[in-house]
mmCIF file with all atom_site columns, C-alpha atoms in Angstrom:
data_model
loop_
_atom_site.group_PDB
_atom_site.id
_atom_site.type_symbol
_atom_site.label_atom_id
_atom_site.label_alt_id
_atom_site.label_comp_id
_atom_site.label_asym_id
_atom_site.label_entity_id
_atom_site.label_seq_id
_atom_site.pdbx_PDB_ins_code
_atom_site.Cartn_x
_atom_site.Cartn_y
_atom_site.Cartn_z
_atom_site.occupancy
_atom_site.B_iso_or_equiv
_atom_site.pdbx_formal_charge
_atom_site.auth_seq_id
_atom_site.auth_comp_id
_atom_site.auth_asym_id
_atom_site.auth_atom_id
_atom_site.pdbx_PDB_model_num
ATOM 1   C CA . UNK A 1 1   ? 83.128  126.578 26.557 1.00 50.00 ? 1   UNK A CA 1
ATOM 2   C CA . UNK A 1 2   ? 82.757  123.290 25.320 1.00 50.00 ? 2   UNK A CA 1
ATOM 3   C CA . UNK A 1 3   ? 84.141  123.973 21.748 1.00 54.00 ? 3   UNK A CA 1
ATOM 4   C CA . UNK A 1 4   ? 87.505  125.679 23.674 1.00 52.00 ? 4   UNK A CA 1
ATOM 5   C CA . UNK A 1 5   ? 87.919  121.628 24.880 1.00 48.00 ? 5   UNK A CA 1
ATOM 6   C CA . UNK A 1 6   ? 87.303  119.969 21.597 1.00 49.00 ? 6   UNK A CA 1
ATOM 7   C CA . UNK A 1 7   ? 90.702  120.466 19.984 1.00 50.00 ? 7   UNK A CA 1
ATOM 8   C CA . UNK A 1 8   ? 92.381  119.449 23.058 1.00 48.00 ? 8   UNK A CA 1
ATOM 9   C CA . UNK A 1 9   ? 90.271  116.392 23.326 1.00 49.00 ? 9   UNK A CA 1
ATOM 10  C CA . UNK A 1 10  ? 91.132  115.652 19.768 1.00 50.00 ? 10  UNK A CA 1
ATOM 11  C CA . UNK A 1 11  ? 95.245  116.218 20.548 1.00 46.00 ? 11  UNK A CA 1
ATOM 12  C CA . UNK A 1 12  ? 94.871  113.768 23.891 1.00 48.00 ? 12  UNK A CA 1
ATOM 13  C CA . UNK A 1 13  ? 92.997  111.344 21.734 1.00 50.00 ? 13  UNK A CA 1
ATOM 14  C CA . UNK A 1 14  ? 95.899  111.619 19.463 1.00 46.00 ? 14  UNK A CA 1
ATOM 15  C CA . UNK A 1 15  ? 98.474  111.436 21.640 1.00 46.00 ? 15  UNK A CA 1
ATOM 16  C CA . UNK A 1 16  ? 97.202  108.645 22.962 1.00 48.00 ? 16  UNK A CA 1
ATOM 17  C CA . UNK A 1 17  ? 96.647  106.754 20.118 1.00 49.00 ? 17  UNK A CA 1
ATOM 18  C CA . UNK A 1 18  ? 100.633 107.608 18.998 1.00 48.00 ? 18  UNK A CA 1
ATOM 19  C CA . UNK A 1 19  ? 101.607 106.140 22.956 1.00 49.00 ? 19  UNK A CA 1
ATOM 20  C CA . UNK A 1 20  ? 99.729  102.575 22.468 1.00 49.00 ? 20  UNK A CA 1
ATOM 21  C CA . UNK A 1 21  ? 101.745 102.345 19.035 1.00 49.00 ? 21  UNK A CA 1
ATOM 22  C CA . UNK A 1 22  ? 105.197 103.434 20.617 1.00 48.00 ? 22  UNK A CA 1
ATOM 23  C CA . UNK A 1 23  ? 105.996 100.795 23.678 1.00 52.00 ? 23  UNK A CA 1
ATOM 24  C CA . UNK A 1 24  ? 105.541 97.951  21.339 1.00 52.00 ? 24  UNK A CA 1
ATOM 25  C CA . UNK A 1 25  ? 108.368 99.364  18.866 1.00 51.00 ? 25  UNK A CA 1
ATOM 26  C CA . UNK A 1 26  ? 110.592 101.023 22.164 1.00 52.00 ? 26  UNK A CA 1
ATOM 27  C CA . UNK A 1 27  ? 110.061 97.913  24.248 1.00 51.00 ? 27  UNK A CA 1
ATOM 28  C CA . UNK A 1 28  ? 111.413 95.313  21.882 1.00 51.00 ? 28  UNK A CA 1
ATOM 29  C CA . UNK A 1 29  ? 114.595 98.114  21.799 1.00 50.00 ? 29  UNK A CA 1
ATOM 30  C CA . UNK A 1 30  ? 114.785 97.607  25.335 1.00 50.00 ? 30  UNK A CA 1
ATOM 31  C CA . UNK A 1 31  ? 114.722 94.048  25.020 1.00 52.00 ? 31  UNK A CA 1
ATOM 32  C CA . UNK A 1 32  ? 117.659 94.374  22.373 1.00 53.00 ? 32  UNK A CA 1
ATOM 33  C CA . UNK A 1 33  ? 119.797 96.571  24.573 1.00 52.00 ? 33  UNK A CA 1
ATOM 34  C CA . UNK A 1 34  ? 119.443 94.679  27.760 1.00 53.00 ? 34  UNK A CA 1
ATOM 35  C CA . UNK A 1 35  ? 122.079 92.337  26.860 1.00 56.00 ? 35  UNK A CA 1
ATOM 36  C CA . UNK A 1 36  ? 124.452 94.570  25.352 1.00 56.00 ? 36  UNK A CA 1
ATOM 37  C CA . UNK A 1 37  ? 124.266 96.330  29.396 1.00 54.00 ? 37  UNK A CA 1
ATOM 38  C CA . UNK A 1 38  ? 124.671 93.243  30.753 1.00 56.00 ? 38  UNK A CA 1
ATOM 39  C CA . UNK A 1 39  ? 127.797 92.105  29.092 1.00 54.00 ? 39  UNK A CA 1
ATOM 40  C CA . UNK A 1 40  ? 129.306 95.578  29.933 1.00 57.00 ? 40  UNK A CA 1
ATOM 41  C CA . UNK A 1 41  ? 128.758 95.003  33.504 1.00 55.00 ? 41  UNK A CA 1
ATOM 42  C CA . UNK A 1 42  ? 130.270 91.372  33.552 1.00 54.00 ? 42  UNK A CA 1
ATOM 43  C CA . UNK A 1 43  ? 133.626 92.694  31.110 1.00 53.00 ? 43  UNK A CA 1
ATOM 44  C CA . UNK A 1 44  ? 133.846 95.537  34.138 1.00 55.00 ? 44  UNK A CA 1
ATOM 45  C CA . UNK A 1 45  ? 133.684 92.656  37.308 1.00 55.00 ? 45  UNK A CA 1
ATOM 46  C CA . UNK A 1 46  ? 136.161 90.612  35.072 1.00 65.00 ? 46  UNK A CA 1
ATOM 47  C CA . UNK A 1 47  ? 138.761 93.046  34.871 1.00 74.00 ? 47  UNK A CA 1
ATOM 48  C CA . UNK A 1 48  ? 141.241 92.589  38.219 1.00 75.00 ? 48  UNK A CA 1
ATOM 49  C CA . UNK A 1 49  ? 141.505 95.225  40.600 1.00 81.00 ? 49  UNK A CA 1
ATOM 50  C CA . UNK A 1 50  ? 145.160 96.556  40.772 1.00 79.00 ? 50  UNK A CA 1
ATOM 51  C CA . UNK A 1 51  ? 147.700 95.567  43.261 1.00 82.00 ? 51  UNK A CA 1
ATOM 52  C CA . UNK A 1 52  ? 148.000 97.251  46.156 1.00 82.00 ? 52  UNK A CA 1
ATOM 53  C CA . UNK A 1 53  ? 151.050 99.680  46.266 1.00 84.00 ? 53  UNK A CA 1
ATOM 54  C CA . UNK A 1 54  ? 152.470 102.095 48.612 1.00 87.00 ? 54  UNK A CA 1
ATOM 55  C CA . UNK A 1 55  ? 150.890 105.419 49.080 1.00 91.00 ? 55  UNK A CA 1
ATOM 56  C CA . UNK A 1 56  ? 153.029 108.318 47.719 1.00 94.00 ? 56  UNK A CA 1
ATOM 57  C CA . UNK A 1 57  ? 155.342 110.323 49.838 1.00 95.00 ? 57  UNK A CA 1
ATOM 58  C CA . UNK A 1 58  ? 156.665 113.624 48.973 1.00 96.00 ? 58  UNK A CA 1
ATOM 59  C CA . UNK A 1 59  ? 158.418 116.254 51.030 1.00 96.00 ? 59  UNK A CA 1
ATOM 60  C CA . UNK A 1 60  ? 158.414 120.351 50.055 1.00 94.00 ? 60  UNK A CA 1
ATOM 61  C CA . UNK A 1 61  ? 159.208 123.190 52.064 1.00 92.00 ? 61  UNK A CA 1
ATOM 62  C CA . UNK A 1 62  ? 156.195 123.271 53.817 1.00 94.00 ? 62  UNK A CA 1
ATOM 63  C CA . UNK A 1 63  ? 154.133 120.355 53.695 1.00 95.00 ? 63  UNK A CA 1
ATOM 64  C CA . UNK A 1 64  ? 154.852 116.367 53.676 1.00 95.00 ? 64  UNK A CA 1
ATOM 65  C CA . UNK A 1 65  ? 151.939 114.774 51.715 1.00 94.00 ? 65  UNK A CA 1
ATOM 66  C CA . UNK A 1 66  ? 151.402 110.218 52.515 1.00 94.00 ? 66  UNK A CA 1
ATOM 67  C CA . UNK A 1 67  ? 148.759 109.933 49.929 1.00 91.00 ? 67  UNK A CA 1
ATOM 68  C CA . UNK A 1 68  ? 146.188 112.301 49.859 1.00 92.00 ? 68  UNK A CA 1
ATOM 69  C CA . UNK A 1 69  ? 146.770 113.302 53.434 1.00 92.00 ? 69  UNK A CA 1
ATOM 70  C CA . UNK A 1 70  ? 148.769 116.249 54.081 1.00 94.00 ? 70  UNK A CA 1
ATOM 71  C CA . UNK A 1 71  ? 150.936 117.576 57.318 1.00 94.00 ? 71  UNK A CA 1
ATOM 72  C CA . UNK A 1 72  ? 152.569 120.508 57.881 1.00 94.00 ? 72  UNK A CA 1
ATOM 73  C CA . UNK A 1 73  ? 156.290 120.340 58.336 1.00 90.00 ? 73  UNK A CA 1
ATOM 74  C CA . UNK A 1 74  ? 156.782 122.822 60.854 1.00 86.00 ? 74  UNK A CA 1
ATOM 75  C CA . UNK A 1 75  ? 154.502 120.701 63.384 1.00 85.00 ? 75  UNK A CA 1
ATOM 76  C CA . UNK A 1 76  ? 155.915 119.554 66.667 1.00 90.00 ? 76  UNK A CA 1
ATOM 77  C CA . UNK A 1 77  ? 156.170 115.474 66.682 1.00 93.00 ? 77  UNK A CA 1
ATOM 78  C CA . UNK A 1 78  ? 156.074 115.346 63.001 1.00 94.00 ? 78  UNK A CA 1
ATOM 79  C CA . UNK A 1 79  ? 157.643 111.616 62.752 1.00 94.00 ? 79  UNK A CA 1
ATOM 80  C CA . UNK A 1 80  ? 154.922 110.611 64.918 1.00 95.00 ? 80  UNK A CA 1
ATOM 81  C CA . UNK A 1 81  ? 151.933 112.107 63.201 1.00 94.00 ? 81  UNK A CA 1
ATOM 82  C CA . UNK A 1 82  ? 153.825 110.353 59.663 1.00 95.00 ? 82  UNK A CA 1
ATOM 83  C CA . UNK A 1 83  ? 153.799 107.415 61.719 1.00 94.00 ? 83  UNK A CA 1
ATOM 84  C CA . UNK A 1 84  ? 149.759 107.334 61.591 1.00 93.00 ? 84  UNK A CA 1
ATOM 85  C CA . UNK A 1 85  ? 149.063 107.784 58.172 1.00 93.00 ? 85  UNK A CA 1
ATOM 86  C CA . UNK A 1 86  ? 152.085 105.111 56.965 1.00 94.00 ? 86  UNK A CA 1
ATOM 87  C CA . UNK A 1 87  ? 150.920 101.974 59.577 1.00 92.00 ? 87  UNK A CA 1
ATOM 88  C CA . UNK A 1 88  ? 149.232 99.504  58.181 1.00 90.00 ? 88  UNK A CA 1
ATOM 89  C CA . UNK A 1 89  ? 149.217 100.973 54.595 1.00 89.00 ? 89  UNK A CA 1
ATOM 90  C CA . UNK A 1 90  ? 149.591 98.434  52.129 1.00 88.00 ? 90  UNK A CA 1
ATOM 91  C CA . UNK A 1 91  ? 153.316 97.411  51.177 1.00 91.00 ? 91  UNK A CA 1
ATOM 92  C CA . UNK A 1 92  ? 154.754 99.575  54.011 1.00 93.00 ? 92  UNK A CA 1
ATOM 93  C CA . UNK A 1 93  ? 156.310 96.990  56.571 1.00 92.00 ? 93  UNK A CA 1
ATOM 94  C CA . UNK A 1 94  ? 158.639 94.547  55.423 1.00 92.00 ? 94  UNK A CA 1
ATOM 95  C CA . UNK A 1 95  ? 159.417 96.591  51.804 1.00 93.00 ? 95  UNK A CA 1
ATOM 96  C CA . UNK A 1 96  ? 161.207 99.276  50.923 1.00 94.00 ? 96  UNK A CA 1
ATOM 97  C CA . UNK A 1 97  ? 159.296 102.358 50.532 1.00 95.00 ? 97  UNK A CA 1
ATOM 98  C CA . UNK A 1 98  ? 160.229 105.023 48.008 1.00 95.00 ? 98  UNK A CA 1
ATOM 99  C CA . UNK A 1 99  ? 159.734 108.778 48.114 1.00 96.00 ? 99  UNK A CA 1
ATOM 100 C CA . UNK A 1 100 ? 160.478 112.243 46.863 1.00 96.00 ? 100 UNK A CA 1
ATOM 101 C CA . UNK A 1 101 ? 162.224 115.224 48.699 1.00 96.00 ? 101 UNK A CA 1
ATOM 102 C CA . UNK A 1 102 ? 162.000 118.303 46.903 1.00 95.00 ? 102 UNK A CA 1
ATOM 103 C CA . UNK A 1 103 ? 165.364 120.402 46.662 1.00 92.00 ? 103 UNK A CA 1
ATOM 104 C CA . UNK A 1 104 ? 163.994 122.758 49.256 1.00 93.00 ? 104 UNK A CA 1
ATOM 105 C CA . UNK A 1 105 ? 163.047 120.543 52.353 1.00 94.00 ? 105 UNK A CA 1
ATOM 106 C CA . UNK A 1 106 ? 164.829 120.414 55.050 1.00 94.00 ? 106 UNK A CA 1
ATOM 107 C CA . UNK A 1 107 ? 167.343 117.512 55.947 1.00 93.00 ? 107 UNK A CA 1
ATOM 108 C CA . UNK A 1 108 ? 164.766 117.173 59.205 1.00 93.00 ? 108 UNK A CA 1
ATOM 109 C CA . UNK A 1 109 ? 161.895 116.848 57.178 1.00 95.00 ? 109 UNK A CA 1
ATOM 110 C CA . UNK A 1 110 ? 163.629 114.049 55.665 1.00 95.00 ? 110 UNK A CA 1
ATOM 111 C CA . UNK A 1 111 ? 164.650 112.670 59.068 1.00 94.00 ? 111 UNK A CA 1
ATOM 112 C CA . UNK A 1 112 ? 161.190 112.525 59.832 1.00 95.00 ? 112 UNK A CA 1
ATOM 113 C CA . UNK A 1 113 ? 159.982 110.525 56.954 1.00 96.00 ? 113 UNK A CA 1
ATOM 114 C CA . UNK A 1 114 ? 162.720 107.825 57.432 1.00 96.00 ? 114 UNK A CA 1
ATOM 115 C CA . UNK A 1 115 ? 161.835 107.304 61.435 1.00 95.00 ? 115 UNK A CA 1
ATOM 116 C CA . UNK A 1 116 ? 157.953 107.304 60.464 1.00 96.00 ? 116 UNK A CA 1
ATOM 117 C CA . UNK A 1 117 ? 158.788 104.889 58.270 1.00 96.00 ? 117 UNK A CA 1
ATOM 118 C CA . UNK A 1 118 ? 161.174 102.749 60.584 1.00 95.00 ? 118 UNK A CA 1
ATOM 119 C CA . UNK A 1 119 ? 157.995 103.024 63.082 1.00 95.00 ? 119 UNK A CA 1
ATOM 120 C CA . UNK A 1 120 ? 155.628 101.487 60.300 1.00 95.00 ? 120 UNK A CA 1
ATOM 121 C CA . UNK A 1 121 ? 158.456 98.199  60.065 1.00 93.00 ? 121 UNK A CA 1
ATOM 122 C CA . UNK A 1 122 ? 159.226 99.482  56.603 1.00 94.00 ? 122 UNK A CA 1
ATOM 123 C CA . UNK A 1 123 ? 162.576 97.007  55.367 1.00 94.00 ? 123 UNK A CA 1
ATOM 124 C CA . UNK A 1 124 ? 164.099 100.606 53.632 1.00 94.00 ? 124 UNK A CA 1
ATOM 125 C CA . UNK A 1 125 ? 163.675 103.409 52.382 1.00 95.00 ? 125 UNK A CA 1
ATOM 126 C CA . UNK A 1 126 ? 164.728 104.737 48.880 1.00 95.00 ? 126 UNK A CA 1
ATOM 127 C CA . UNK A 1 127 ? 164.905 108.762 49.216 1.00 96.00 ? 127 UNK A CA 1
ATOM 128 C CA . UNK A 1 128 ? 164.602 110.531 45.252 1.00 96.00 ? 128 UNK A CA 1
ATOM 129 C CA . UNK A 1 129 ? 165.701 114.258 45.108 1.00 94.00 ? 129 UNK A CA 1
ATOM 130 C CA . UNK A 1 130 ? 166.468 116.141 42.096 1.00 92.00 ? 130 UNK A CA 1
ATOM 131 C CA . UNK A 1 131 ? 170.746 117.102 41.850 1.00 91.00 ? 131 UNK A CA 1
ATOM 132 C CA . UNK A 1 132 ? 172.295 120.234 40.774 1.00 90.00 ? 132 UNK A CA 1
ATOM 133 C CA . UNK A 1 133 ? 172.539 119.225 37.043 1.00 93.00 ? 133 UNK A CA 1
ATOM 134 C CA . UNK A 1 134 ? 168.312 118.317 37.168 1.00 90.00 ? 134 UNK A CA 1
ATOM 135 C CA . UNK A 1 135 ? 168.998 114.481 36.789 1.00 93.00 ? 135 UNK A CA 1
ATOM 136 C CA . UNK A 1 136 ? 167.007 112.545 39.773 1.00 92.00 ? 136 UNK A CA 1
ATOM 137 C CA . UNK A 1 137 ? 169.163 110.958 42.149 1.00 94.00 ? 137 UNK A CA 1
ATOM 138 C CA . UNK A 1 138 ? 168.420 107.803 44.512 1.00 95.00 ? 138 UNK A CA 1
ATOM 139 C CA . UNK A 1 139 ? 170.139 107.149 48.014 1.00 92.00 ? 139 UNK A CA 1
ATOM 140 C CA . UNK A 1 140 ? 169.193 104.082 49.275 1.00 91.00 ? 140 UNK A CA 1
ATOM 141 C CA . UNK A 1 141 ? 168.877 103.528 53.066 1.00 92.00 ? 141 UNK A CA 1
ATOM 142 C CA . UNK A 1 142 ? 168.799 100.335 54.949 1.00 88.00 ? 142 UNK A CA 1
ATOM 143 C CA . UNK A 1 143 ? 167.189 99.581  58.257 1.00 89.00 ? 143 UNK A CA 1
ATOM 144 C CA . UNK A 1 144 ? 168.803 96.763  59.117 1.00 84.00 ? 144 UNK A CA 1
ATOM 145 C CA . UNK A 1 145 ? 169.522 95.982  63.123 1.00 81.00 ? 145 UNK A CA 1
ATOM 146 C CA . UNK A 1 146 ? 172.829 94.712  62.812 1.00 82.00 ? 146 UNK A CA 1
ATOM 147 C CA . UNK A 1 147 ? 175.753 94.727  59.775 1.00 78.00 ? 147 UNK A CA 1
ATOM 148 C CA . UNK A 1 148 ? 178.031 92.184  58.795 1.00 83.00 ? 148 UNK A CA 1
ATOM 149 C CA . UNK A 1 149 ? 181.463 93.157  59.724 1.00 84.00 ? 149 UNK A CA 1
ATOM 150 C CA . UNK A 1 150 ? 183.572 95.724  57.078 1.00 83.00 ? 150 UNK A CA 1
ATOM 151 C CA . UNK A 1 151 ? 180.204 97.231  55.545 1.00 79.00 ? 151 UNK A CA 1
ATOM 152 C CA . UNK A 1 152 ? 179.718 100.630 54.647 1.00 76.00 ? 152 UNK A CA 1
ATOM 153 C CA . UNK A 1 153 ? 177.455 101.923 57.064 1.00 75.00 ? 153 UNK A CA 1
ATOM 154 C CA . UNK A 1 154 ? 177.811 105.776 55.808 1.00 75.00 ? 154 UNK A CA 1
ATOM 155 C CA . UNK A 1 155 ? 179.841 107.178 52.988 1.00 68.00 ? 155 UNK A CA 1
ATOM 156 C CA . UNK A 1 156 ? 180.028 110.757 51.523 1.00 70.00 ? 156 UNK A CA 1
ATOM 157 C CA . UNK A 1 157 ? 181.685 111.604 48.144 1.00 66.00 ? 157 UNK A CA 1
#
């Protein structure tokens, strides 16, 4: 029984003798590489974070996404639940807010978007729907409380 331990004695001993001679050899690796880690970590904290921006809006058929939250556009009081998800977002009240309506949602949909926004003290909004001829077009609407006399409050060509 004893002779079935010898040759695993002898591989331990071995082992063992190949461990002592490999921290001295890893460890000054270690050593090297610890400063290469460290710069990494001080070039990441260096870089600035990016501004803050707007969340995305977009309006389809059936859903109206602010971000990465999504509602469904047949929902009762949908202006309202908008409302939520846009105040206090950063670069919401006092800009003007850009978004996308798909060619299939509804003019209500839309509707809804602007008054959540108007709720949130957004300055304007900037509405972005693709035309006939596939070319994206831009309406700009204002939110202003009162007009200067002979503006253009609505026009349709």
């Amino acid at each position: 029984m004893a002779e079935r331990f010898l040759p695993l004695a002898g591989l331990v001993s071995l082992v063992l003798a190949a461990a002592c001679d490999a921290p001295s050899s890893q460890g000054s690796a270690v050593e090297e590489t610890a400063p290469a880690a460290t710069a990494t970590v001080a070039a990441a904290a260096s870089v600035a974070p990016d501004p803050p921006r707007a969340p995305d809006i977009v309006i389809d058929a059936t859903n109206v996404s602010v971000g990465t939250n999504r509602l469904a556009t047949g929902e009762l009081g949908l202006a309202d639940k908008l409302a939520v998800f846009l105040t206090g977002r950063p670069m919401i009240e006092g800009n003007a807010v850009s978004f996308v309506a798909m060619r299939n949602a509804k003019p209500s949909q839309v509707a809804a978007v602007v008054t959540a926004l108007r709720k949130a003290r957004a300055a304007s909004a900037v509405v972005g729907t693709e035309a006939r001829d596939g070319s994206t077009q831009r309406v700009s609407l204002s939110f202003a409380k009162s007009v200067s006399d002979c503006t253009t409050v609505a026009w349709i060509a």
